[in-house]
mmCIF file of C-alpha atoms in Angstrom:
data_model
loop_
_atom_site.group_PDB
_atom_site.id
_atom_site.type_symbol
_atom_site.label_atom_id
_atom_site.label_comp_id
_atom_site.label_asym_id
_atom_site.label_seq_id
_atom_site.Cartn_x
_atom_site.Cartn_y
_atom_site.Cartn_z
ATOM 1 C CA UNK A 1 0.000 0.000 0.000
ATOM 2 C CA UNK A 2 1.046 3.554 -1.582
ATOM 3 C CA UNK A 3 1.147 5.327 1.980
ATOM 4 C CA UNK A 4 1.888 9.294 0.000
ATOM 5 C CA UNK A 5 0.185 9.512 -2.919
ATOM 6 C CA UNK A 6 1.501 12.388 -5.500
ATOM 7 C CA UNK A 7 -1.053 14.916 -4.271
ATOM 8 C CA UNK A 8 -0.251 14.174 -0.321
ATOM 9 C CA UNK A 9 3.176 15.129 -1.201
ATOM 10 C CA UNK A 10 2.085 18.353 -2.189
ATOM 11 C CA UNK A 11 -0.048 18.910 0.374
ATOM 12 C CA UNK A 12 2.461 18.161 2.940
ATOM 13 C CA UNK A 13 4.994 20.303 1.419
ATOM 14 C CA UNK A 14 2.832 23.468 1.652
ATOM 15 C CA UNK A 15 1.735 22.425 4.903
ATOM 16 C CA UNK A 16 5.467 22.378 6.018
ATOM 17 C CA UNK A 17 5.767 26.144 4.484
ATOM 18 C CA UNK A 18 2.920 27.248 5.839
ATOM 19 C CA UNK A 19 3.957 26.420 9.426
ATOM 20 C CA UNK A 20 7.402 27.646 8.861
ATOM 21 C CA UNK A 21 5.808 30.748 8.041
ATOM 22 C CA UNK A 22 3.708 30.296 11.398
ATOM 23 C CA UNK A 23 7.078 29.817 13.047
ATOM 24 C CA UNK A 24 8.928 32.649 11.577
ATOM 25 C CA UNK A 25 5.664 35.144 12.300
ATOM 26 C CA UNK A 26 5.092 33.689 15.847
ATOM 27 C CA UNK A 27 8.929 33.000 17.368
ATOM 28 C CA UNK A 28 10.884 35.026 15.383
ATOM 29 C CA UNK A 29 8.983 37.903 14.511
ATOM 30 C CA UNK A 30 9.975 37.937 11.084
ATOM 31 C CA UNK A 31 6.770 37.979 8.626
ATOM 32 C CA UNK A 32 8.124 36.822 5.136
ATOM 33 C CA UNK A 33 4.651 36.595 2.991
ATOM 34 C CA UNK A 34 4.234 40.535 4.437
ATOM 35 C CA UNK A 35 7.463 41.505 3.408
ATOM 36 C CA UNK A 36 6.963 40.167 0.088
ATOM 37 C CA UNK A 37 3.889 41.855 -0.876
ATOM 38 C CA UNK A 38 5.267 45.056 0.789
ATOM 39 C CA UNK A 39 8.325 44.906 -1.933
ATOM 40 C CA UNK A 40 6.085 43.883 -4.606
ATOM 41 C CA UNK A 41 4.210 47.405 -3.838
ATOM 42 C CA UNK A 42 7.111 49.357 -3.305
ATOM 43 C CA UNK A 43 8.478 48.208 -6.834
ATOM 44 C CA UNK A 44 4.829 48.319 -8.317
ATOM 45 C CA UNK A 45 5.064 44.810 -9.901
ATOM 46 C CA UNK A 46 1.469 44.235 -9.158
ATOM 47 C CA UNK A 47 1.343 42.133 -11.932
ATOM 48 C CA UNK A 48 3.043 39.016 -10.590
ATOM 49 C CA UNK A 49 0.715 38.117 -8.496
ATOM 50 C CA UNK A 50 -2.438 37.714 -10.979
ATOM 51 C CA UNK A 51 -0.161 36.347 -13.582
ATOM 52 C CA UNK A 52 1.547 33.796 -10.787
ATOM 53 C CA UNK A 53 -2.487 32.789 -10.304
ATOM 54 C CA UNK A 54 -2.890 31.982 -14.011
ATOM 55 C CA UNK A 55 0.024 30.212 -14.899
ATOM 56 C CA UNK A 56 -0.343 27.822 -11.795
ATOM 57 C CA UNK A 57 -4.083 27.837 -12.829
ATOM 58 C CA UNK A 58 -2.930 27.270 -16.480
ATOM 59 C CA UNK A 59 -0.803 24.046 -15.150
ATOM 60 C CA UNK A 60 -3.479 22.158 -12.965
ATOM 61 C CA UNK A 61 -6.150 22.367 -15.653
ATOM 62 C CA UNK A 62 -3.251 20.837 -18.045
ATOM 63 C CA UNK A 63 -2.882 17.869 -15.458
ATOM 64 C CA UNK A 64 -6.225 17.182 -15.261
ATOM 65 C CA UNK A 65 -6.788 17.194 -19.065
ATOM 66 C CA UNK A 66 -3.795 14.902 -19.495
ATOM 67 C CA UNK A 67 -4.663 12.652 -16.637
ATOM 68 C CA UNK A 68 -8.355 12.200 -18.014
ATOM 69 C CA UNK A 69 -6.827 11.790 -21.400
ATOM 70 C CA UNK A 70 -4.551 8.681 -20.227
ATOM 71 C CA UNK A 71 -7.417 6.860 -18.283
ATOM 72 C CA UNK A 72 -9.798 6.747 -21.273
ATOM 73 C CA UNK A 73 -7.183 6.030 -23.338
ATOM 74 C CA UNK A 74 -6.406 2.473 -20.799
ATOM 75 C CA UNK A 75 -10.332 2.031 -20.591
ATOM 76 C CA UNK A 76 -10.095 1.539 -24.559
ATOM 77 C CA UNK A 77 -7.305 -0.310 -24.327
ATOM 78 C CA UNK A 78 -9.068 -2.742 -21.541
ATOM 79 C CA UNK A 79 -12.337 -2.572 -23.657
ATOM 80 C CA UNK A 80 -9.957 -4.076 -26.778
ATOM 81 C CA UNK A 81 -8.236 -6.761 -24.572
ATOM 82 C CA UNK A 82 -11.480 -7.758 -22.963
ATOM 83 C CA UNK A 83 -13.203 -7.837 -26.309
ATOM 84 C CA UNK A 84 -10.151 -9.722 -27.764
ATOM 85 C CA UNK A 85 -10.337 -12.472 -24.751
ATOM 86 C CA UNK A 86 -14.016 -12.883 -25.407
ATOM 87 C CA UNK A 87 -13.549 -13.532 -29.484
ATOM 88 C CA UNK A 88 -10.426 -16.004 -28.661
ATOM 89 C CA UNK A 89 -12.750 -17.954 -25.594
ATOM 90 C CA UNK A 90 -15.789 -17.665 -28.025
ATOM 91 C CA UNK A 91 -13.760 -19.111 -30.614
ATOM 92 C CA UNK A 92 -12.538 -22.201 -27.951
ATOM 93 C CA UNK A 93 -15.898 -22.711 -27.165
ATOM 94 C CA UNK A 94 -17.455 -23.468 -30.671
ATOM 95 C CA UNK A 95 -14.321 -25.932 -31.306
ATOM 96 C CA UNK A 96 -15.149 -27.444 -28.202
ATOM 97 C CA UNK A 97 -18.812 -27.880 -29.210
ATOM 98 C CA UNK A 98 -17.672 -29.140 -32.874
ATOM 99 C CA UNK A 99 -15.061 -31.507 -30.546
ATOM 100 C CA UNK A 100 -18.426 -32.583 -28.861
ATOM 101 C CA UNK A 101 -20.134 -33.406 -31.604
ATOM 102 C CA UNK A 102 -17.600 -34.991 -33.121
ATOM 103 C CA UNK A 103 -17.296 -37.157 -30.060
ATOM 104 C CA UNK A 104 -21.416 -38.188 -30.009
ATOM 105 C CA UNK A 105 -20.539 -39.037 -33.639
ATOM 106 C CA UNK A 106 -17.592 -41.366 -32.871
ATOM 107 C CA UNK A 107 -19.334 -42.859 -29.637
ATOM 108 C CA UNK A 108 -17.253 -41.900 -27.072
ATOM 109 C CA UNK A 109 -17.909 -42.596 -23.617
ATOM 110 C CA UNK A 110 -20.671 -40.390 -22.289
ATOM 111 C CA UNK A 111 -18.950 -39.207 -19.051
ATOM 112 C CA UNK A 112 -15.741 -37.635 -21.222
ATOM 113 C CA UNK A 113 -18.228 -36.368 -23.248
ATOM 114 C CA UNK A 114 -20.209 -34.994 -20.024
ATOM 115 C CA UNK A 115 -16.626 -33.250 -19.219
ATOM 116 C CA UNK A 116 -16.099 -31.402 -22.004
ATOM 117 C CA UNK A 117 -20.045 -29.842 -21.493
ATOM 118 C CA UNK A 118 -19.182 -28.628 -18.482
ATOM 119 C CA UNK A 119 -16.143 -27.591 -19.168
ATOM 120 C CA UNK A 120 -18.133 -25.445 -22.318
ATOM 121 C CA UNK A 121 -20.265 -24.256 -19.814
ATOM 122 C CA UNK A 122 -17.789 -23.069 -17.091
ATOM 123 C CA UNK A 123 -15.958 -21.300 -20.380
ATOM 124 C CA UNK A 124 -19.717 -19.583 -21.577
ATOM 125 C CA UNK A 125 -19.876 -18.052 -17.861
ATOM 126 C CA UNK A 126 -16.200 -16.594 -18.473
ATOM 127 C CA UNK A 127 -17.391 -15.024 -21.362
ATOM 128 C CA UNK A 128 -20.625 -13.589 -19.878
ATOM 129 C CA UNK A 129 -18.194 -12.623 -16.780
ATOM 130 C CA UNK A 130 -16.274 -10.677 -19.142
ATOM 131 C CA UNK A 131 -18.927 -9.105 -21.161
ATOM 132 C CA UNK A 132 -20.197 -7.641 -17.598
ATOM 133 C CA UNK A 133 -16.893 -6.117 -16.559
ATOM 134 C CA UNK A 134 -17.075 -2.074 -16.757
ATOM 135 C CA UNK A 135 -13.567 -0.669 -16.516
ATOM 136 C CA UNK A 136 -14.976 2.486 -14.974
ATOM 137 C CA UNK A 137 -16.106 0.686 -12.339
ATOM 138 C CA UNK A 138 -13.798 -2.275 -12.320
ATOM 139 C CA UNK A 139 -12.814 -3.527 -8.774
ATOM 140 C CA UNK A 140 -9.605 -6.164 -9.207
ATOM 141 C CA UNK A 141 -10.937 -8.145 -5.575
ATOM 142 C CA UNK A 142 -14.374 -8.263 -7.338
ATOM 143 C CA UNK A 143 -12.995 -9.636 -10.349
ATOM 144 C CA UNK A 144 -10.824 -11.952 -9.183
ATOM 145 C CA UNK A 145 -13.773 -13.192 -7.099
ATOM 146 C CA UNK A 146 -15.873 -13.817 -9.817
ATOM 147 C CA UNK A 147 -13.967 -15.314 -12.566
ATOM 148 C CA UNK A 148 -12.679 -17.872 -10.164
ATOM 149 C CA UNK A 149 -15.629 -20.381 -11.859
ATOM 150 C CA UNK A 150 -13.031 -22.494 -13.252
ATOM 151 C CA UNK A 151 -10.623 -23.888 -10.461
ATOM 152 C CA UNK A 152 -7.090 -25.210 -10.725
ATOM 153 C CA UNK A 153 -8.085 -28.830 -9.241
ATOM 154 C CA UNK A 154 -11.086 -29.103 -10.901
ATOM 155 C CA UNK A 155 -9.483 -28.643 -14.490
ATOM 156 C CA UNK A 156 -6.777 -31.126 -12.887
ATOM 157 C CA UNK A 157 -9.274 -33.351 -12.423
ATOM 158 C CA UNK A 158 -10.783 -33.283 -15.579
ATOM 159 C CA UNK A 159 -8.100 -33.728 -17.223
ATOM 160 C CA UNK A 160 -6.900 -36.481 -15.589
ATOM 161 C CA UNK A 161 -9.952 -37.871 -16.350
ATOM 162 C CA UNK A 162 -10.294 -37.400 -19.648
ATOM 163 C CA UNK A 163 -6.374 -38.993 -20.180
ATOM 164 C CA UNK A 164 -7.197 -42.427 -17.971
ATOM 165 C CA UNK A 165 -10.622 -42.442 -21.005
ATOM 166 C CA UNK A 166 -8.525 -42.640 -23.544
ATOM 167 C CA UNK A 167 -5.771 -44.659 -22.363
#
């Protein structure tokens, strides 16, 4: 876990000026922002200050832009990927079917055959999984949660299976 982000470092930075400031006005007696503006009117440079505001205005609307820029361009990029995974899984799934078919035709045993329906069905609610994902509103616990349908010992299993079938 980040514990500073990039904008807490900001804000602790002018939280550390501003009670140096405090320090210098309270212990020392020295005021530093006063000063300032008093030698900004003495040399009539008024104009720093609104032109200081714009530029610094100028460069936070910038950041923003560019920061909304960059997450919708990795939302389309997700949206591709996604949409890729679904075509290829899609794509395994009608082999699997023609596989499955192929199998009824050859008169294979029924429970390999059984397998491989599940195991179209388990990769159907993938798909479905993935056409639900929003990468708006994408949480990576929720997701993990969810596309944990098809298990590790499961697949073993079925495998294993399917191998002492044919053997």
């Amino acid at each position: 876990m980040k514990l500073f982000k990039k904008s807490s470092v900001v804000l602790i930075i002018i939280s550390i000026a501003v009670l140096i400031t405090l320090f210098l006005n309270l212990v020392l007696d020295i005021y530093p922002v006063l000063s300032f503006f008093k030698y900004l009117e003495y040399k009539k440079i008024y104009w720093t200050i609104p032109t200081t505001i714009i530029i610094l205005l100028g460069a936070w609307l910038l950041h923003r832009m560019m920061k909304k820029e960059i997450t919708n361009e990795r939302i389309e990029i997700f949206t591709a990927t996604i949409r890729t995974m679904q075509d290829i899984l899609q794509n395994s799934a009608s082999s699997m079917q023609l596989l499955v078919l192929d199998m009824k035709d050859e008169g294979v045993h029924d429970e390999i055959i059984t397998k491989a329906e599940k195991n179209i069905d388990e990769l159907k609610r993938v798909i479905k999984g993935l056409a639900s994902v929003e990468p708006e509103t994408i949480e990576l616990k929720e997701l993990n949660r969810n596309f944990s349908v098809i298990k590790i010992n499961e697949l073993r299993q079925t495998r294993d299976g399917l191998s002492q079938a044919i053997e």
